Short mmCIF file of C-alpha atoms and ligand atoms in Angstrom, two decimals:
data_model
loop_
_atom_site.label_atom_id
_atom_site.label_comp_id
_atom_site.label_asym_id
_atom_site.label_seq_id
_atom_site.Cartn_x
_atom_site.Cartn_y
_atom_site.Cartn_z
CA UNK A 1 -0.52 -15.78 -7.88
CA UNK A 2 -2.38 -12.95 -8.98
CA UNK A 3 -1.37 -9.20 -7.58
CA UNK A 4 -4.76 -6.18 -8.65
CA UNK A 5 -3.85 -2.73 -7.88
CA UNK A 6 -6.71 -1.22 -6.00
CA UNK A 7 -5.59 1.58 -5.18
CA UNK A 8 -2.35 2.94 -6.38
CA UNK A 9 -2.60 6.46 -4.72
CA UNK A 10 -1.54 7.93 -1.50
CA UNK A 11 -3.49 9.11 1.45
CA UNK A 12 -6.29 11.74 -0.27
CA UNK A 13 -6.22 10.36 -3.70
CA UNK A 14 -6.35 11.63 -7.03
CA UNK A 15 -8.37 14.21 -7.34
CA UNK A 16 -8.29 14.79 -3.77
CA UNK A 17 -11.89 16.30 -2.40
CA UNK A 18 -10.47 19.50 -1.40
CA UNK A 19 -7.32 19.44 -3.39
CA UNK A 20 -7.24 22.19 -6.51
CA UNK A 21 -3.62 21.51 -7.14
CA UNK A 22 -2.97 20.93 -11.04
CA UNK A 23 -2.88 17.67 -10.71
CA UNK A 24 -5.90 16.88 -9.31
CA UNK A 25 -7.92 19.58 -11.63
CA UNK A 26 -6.36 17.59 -14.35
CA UNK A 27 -7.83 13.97 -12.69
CA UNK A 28 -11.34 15.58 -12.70
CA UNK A 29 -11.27 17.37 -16.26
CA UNK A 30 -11.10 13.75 -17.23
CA UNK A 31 -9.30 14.30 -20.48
CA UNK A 32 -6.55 11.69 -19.80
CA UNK A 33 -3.58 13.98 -18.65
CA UNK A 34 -3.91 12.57 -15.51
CA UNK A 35 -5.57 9.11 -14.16
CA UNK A 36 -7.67 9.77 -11.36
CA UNK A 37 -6.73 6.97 -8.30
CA UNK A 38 -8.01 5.68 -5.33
CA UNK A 39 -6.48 5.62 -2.23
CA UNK A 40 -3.27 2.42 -1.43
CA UNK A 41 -4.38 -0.77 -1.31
CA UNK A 42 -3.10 -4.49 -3.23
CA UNK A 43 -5.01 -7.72 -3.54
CA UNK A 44 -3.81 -11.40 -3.78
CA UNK A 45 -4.84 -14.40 -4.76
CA UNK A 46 -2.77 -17.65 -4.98
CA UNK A 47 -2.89 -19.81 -7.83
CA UNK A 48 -5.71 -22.02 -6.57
CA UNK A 49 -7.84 -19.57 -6.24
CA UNK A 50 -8.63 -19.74 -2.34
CA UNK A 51 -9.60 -16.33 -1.59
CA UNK A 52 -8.30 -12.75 -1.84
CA UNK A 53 -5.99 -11.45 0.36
CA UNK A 54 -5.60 -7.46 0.85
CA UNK A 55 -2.82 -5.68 1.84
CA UNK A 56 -4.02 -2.03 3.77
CA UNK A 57 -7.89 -1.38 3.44
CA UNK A 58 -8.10 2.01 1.91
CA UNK A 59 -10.50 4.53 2.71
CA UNK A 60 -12.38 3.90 -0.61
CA UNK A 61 -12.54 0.02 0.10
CA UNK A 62 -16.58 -0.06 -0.77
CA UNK A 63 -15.48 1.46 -4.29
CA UNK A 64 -12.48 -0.70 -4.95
CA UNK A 65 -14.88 -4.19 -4.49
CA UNK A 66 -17.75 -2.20 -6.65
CA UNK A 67 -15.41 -2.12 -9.09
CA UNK A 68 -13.41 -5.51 -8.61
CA UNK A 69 -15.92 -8.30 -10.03
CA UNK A 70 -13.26 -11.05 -7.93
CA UNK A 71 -13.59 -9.34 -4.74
CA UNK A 72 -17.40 -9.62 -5.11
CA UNK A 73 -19.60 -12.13 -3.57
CA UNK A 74 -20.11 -15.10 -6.28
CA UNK A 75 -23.74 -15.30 -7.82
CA UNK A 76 -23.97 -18.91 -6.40
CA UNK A 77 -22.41 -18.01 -2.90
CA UNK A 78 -24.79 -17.82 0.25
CA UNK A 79 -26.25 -14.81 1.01
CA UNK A 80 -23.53 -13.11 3.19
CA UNK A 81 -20.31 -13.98 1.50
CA UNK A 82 -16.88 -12.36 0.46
CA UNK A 83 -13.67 -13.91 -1.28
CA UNK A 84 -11.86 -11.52 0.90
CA UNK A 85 -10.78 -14.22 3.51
CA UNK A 86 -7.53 -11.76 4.95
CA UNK A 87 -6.47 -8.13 5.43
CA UNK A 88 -2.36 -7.66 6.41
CA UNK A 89 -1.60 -4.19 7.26
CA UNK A 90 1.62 -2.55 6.46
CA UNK A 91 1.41 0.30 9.05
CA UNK A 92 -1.50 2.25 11.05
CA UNK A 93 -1.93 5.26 8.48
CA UNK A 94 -5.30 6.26 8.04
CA UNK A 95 -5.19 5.80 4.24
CA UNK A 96 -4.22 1.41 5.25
CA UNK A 97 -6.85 1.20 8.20
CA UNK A 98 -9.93 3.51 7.56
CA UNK A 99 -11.78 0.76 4.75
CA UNK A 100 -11.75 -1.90 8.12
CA UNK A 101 -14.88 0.19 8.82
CA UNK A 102 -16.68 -0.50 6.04
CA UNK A 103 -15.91 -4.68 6.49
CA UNK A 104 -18.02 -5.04 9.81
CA UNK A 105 -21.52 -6.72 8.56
CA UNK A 106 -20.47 -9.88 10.44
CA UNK A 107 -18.06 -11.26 7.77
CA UNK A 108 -15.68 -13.36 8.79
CA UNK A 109 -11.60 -12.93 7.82
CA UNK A 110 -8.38 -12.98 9.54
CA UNK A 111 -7.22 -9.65 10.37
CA UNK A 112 -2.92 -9.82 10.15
CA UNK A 113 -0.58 -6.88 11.22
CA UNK A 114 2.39 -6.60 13.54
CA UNK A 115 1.67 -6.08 17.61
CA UNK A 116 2.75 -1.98 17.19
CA UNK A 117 -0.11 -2.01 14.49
CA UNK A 118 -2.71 -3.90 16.47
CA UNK A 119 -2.04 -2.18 19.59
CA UNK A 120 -3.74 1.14 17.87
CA UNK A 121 -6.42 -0.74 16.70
CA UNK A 122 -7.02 -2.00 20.57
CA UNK A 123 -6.69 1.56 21.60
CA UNK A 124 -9.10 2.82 19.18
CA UNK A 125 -12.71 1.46 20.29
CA UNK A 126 -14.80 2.31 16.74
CA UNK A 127 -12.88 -1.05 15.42
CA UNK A 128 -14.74 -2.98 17.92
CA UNK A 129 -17.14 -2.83 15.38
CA UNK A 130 -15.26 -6.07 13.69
CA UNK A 131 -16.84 -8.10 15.88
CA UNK A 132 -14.36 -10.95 17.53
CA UNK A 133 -16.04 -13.60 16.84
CA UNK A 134 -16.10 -13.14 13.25
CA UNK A 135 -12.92 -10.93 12.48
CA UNK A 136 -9.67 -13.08 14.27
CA UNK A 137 -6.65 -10.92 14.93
CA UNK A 138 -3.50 -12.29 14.30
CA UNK A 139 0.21 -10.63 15.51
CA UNK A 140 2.17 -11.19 12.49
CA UNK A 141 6.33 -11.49 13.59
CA UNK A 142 9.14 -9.26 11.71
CA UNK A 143 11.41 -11.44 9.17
CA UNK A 144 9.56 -14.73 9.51
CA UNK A 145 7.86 -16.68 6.47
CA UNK A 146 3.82 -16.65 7.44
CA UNK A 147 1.52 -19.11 5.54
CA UNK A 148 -1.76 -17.22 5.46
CA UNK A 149 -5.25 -18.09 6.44
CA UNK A 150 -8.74 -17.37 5.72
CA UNK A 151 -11.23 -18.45 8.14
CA UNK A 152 -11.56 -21.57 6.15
CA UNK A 153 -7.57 -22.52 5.90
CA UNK A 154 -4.45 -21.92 3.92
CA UNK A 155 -4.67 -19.22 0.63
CA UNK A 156 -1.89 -19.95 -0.51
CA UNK A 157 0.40 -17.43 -0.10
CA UNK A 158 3.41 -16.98 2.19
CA UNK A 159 4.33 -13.53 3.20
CA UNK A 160 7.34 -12.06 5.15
CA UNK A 161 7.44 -8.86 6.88
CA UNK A 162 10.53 -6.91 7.19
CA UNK A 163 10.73 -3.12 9.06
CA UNK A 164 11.80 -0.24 6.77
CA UNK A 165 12.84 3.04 8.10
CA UNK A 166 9.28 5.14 8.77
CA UNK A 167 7.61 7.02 11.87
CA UNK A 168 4.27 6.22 13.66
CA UNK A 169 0.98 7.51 11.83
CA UNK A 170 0.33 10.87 11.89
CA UNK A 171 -2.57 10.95 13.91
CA UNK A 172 -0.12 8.99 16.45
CA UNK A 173 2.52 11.30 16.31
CA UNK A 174 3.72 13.17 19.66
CA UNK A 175 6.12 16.09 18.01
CA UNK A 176 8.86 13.80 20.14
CA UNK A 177 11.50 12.08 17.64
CA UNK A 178 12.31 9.32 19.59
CA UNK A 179 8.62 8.13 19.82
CA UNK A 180 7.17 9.18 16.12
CA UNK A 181 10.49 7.82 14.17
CA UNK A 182 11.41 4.26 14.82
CA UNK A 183 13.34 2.71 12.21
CA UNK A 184 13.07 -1.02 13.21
CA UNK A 185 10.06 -1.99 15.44
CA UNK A 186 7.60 -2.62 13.37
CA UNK A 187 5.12 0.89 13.05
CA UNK A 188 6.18 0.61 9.21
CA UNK A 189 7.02 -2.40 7.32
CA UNK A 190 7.11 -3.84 3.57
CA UNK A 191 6.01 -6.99 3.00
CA UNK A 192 7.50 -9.69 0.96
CA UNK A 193 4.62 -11.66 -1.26
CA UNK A 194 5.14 -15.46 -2.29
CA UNK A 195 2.27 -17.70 -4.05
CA UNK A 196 2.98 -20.79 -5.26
CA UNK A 197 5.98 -20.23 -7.51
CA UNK A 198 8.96 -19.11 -6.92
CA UNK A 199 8.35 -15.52 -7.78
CA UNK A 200 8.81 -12.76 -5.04
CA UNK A 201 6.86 -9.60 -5.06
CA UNK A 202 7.73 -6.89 -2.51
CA UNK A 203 5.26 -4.27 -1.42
CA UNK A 204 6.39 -1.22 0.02
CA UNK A 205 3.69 1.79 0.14
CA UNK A 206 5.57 3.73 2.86
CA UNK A 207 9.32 3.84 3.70
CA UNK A 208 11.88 6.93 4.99
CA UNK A 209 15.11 6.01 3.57
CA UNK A 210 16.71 2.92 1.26
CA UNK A 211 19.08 1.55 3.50
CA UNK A 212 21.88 -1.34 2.06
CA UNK A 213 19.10 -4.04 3.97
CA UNK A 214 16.29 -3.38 1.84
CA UNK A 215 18.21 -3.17 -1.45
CA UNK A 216 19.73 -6.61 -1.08
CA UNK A 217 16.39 -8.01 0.33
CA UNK A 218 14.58 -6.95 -3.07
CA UNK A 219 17.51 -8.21 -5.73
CA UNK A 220 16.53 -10.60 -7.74
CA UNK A 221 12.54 -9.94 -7.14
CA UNK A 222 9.72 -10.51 -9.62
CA UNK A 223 8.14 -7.30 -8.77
CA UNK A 224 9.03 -4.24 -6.18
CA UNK A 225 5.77 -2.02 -5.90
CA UNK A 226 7.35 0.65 -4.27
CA UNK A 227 6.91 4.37 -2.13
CA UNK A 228 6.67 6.64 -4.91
CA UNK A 229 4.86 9.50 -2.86
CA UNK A 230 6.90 11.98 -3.81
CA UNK A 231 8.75 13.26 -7.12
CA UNK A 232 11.46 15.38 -5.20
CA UNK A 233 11.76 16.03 -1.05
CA UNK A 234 10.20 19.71 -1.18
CA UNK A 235 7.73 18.76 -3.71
CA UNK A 236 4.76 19.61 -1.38
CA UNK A 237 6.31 22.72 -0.42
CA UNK A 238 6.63 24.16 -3.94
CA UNK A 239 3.37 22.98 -5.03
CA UNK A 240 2.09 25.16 -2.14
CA UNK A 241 -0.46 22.88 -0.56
CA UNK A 242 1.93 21.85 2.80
CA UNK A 243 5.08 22.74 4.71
CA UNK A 244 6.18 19.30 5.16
CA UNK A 245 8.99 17.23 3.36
CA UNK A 246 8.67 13.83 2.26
CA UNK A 247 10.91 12.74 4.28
CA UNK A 248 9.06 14.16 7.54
CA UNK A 249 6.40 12.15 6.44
CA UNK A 250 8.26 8.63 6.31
CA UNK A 251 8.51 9.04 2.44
CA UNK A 252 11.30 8.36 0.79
CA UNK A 253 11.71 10.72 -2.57
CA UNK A 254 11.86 9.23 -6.01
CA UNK A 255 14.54 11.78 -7.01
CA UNK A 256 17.75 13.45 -5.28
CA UNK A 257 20.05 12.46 -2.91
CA UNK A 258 19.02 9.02 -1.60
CA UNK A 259 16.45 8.95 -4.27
CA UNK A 260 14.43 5.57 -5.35
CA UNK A 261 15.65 5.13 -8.52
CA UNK A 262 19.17 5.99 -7.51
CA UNK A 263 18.88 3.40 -4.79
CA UNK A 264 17.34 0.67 -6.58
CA UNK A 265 19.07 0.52 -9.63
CA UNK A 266 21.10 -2.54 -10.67
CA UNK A 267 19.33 -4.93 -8.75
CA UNK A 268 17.93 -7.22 -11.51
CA UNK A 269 13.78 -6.36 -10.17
CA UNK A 270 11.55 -7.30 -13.16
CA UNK A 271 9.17 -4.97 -12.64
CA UNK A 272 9.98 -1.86 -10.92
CA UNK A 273 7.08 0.13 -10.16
CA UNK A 274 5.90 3.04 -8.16
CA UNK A 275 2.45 3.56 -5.92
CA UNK A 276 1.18 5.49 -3.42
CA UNK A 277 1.65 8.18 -5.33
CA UNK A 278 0.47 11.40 -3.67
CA UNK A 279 -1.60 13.80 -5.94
CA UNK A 280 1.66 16.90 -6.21
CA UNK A 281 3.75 13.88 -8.02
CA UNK A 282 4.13 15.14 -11.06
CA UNK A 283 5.07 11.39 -12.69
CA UNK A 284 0.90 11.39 -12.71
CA UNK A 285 1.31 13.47 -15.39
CA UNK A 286 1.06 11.39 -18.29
CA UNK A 287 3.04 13.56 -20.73
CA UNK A 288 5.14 15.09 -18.29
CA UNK A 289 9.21 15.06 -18.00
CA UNK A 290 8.62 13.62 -14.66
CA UNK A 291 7.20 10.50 -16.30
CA UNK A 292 9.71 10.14 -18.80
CA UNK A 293 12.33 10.49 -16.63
CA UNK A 294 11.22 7.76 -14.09
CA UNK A 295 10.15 5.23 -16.96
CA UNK A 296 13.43 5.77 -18.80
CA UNK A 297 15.38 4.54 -15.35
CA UNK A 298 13.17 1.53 -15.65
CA UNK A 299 9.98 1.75 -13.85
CA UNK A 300 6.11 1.66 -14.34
CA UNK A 301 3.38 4.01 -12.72
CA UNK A 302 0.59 2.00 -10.76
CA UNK A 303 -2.46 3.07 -11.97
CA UNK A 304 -5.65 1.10 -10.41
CA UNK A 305 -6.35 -2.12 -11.78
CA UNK A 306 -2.97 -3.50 -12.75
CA UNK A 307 -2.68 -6.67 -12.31
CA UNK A 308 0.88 -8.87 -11.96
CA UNK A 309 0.38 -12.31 -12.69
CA UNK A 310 3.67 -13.86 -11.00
C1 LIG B 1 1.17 8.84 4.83
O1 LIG B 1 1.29 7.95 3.97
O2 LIG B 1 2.12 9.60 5.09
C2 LIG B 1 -0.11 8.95 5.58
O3 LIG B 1 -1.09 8.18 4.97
C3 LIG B 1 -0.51 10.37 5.77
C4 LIG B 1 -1.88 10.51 6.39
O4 LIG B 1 -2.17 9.90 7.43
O5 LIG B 1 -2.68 11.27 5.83
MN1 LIG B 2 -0.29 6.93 3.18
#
């Protein structure tokens, strides 16, 4: 199986249009301090090759095939064609659902993602413009192995969702608690990735808090790609460009109490490695203490095009 980055950002990217943070003056200098990044998104393709399978459709979807020769229709394909045969999504954030738009043209792929997640595409008309009859939607169940499908059979890979802690979207939210933070039904979940071998790659671009569940679920993994919005829980705060924590917004920090790496260390993961990274984390920072400190506790920085080959 083959995992591609496509996007290893968070909601906005880096530089973000209206952002002039540091960081994302940095991304647009274009001196390599800082990698710019589109917005979260994975591919997958199993070992034989049966079509692509994406995980979220980011925002900047039409960029990330531009610049993905394998998610491009083959020169001796018919006229209309894609080797994207699926989309799963993870949760109903703008930044997972928004590139949908852009797949309408009548292409036909299985659209997967739990019943909370397809109920606000129902309740939002503009994605009628997947037509039916082209674009199947599929209720994917919580902790149950899932062969998936393209429109013309089995890809190859097996995935398992699983909920993490996390809230409703944003633009869902209703200022009540008990309605915008739901910690097992399914508004956010990670997804556990199998190909053909027996190697396990977890994907987990949004999550609250790492609870004992989810650190026993990844042991032993080939690969976490992990919630690494946020250096520290005020970060947005002290950067000046919000009021809200990391935590308000379903994301988990990398350092501090409950932290990432504090939570996921010792649990014999390969490949450790952060994304959906929002543009105040200073581990974009290629020289920065930030960086050091989170690849000295073991783990990578997504940047766009990484590929895994498990
Ligand atoms: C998030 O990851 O918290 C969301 O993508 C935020 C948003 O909707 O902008
Ligand atoms: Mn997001």
């Amino acid at each position: 199986m083959i995992i591609r980055v496509l996007g290893s950002a968070a909601g906005g990217g880096v530089p973000q249009w209206n952002c002039n943070y540091r960081i994302s003056r940095r991304a647009r200098e274009g001196k390599g301090e800082v990698r710019p990044r589109l917005q979260s998104s994975i591919a997958a393709q199993g070992s034989e090759g049966r079509g692509w399978v994406l995980f979220n459709a980011s925002p900047d979807i039409r960029q990330q095939i531009n610049e993905t020769q394998a998610l491009q229709p083959h020169a001796d394909a018919e006229l209309r064609s894609s080797p994207i045969a699926a989309v799963v999504l993870t949760n109903a954030d703008v930044d997972h659902l928004a590139g949908l738009l852009s797949l309408r043209e009548r292409q036909a792929f299985n659209l997967y993602a739990t019943d909370r997640v397809l109920a606000v595409l129902e309740a939002n008309p503009i994605f009628r413009v997947l037509d039916p009859d082209y674009v199947r939607r599929i209720t994917l169940p919580i902790e149950k192995d899932v062969a998936l499908e393209g429109p013309a059979g089995p890809l190859g890979i097996t995935i398992r969702l699983y909920p993490v802690p996390g809230k409703v979207a944003l633009f869902m939210e209703t200022g009540d608690a008990a309605n915008d933070f739901e910690a097992d039904g399914g508004d956010t979940v990670g997804v556990q990735i199998r190909g053909e071998s027996d190697g396990i790659v977890h994907y987990v671009p949004g999550c609250a808090r790492v609870d004992d569940r989810l650190r026993e679920r990844v042991r032993g993994a080939h690969a976490l790609l992990f919630d690494g919005t946020v250096f520290t829980d005020a970060e947005m705060a002290e950067a000046g460009v919000g009021t809200k924590t990391g935590r308000r917004m379903g994301h988990v920090p990398i350092t501090g109490d409950g932290g990432s790496i504090d939570a996921f260390d010792n649990l014999s993961v390969e490949r450790k490695i952060y994304i959906h990274i929002n543009n105040t984390n200073p581990i974009l920072e290629e020289a920065s203490e930030e960086r050091r400190r989170v690849t000295d506790a073991g783990w990578s920085v997504a940047e766009d095009g990484l590929e895994l080959h498990v």
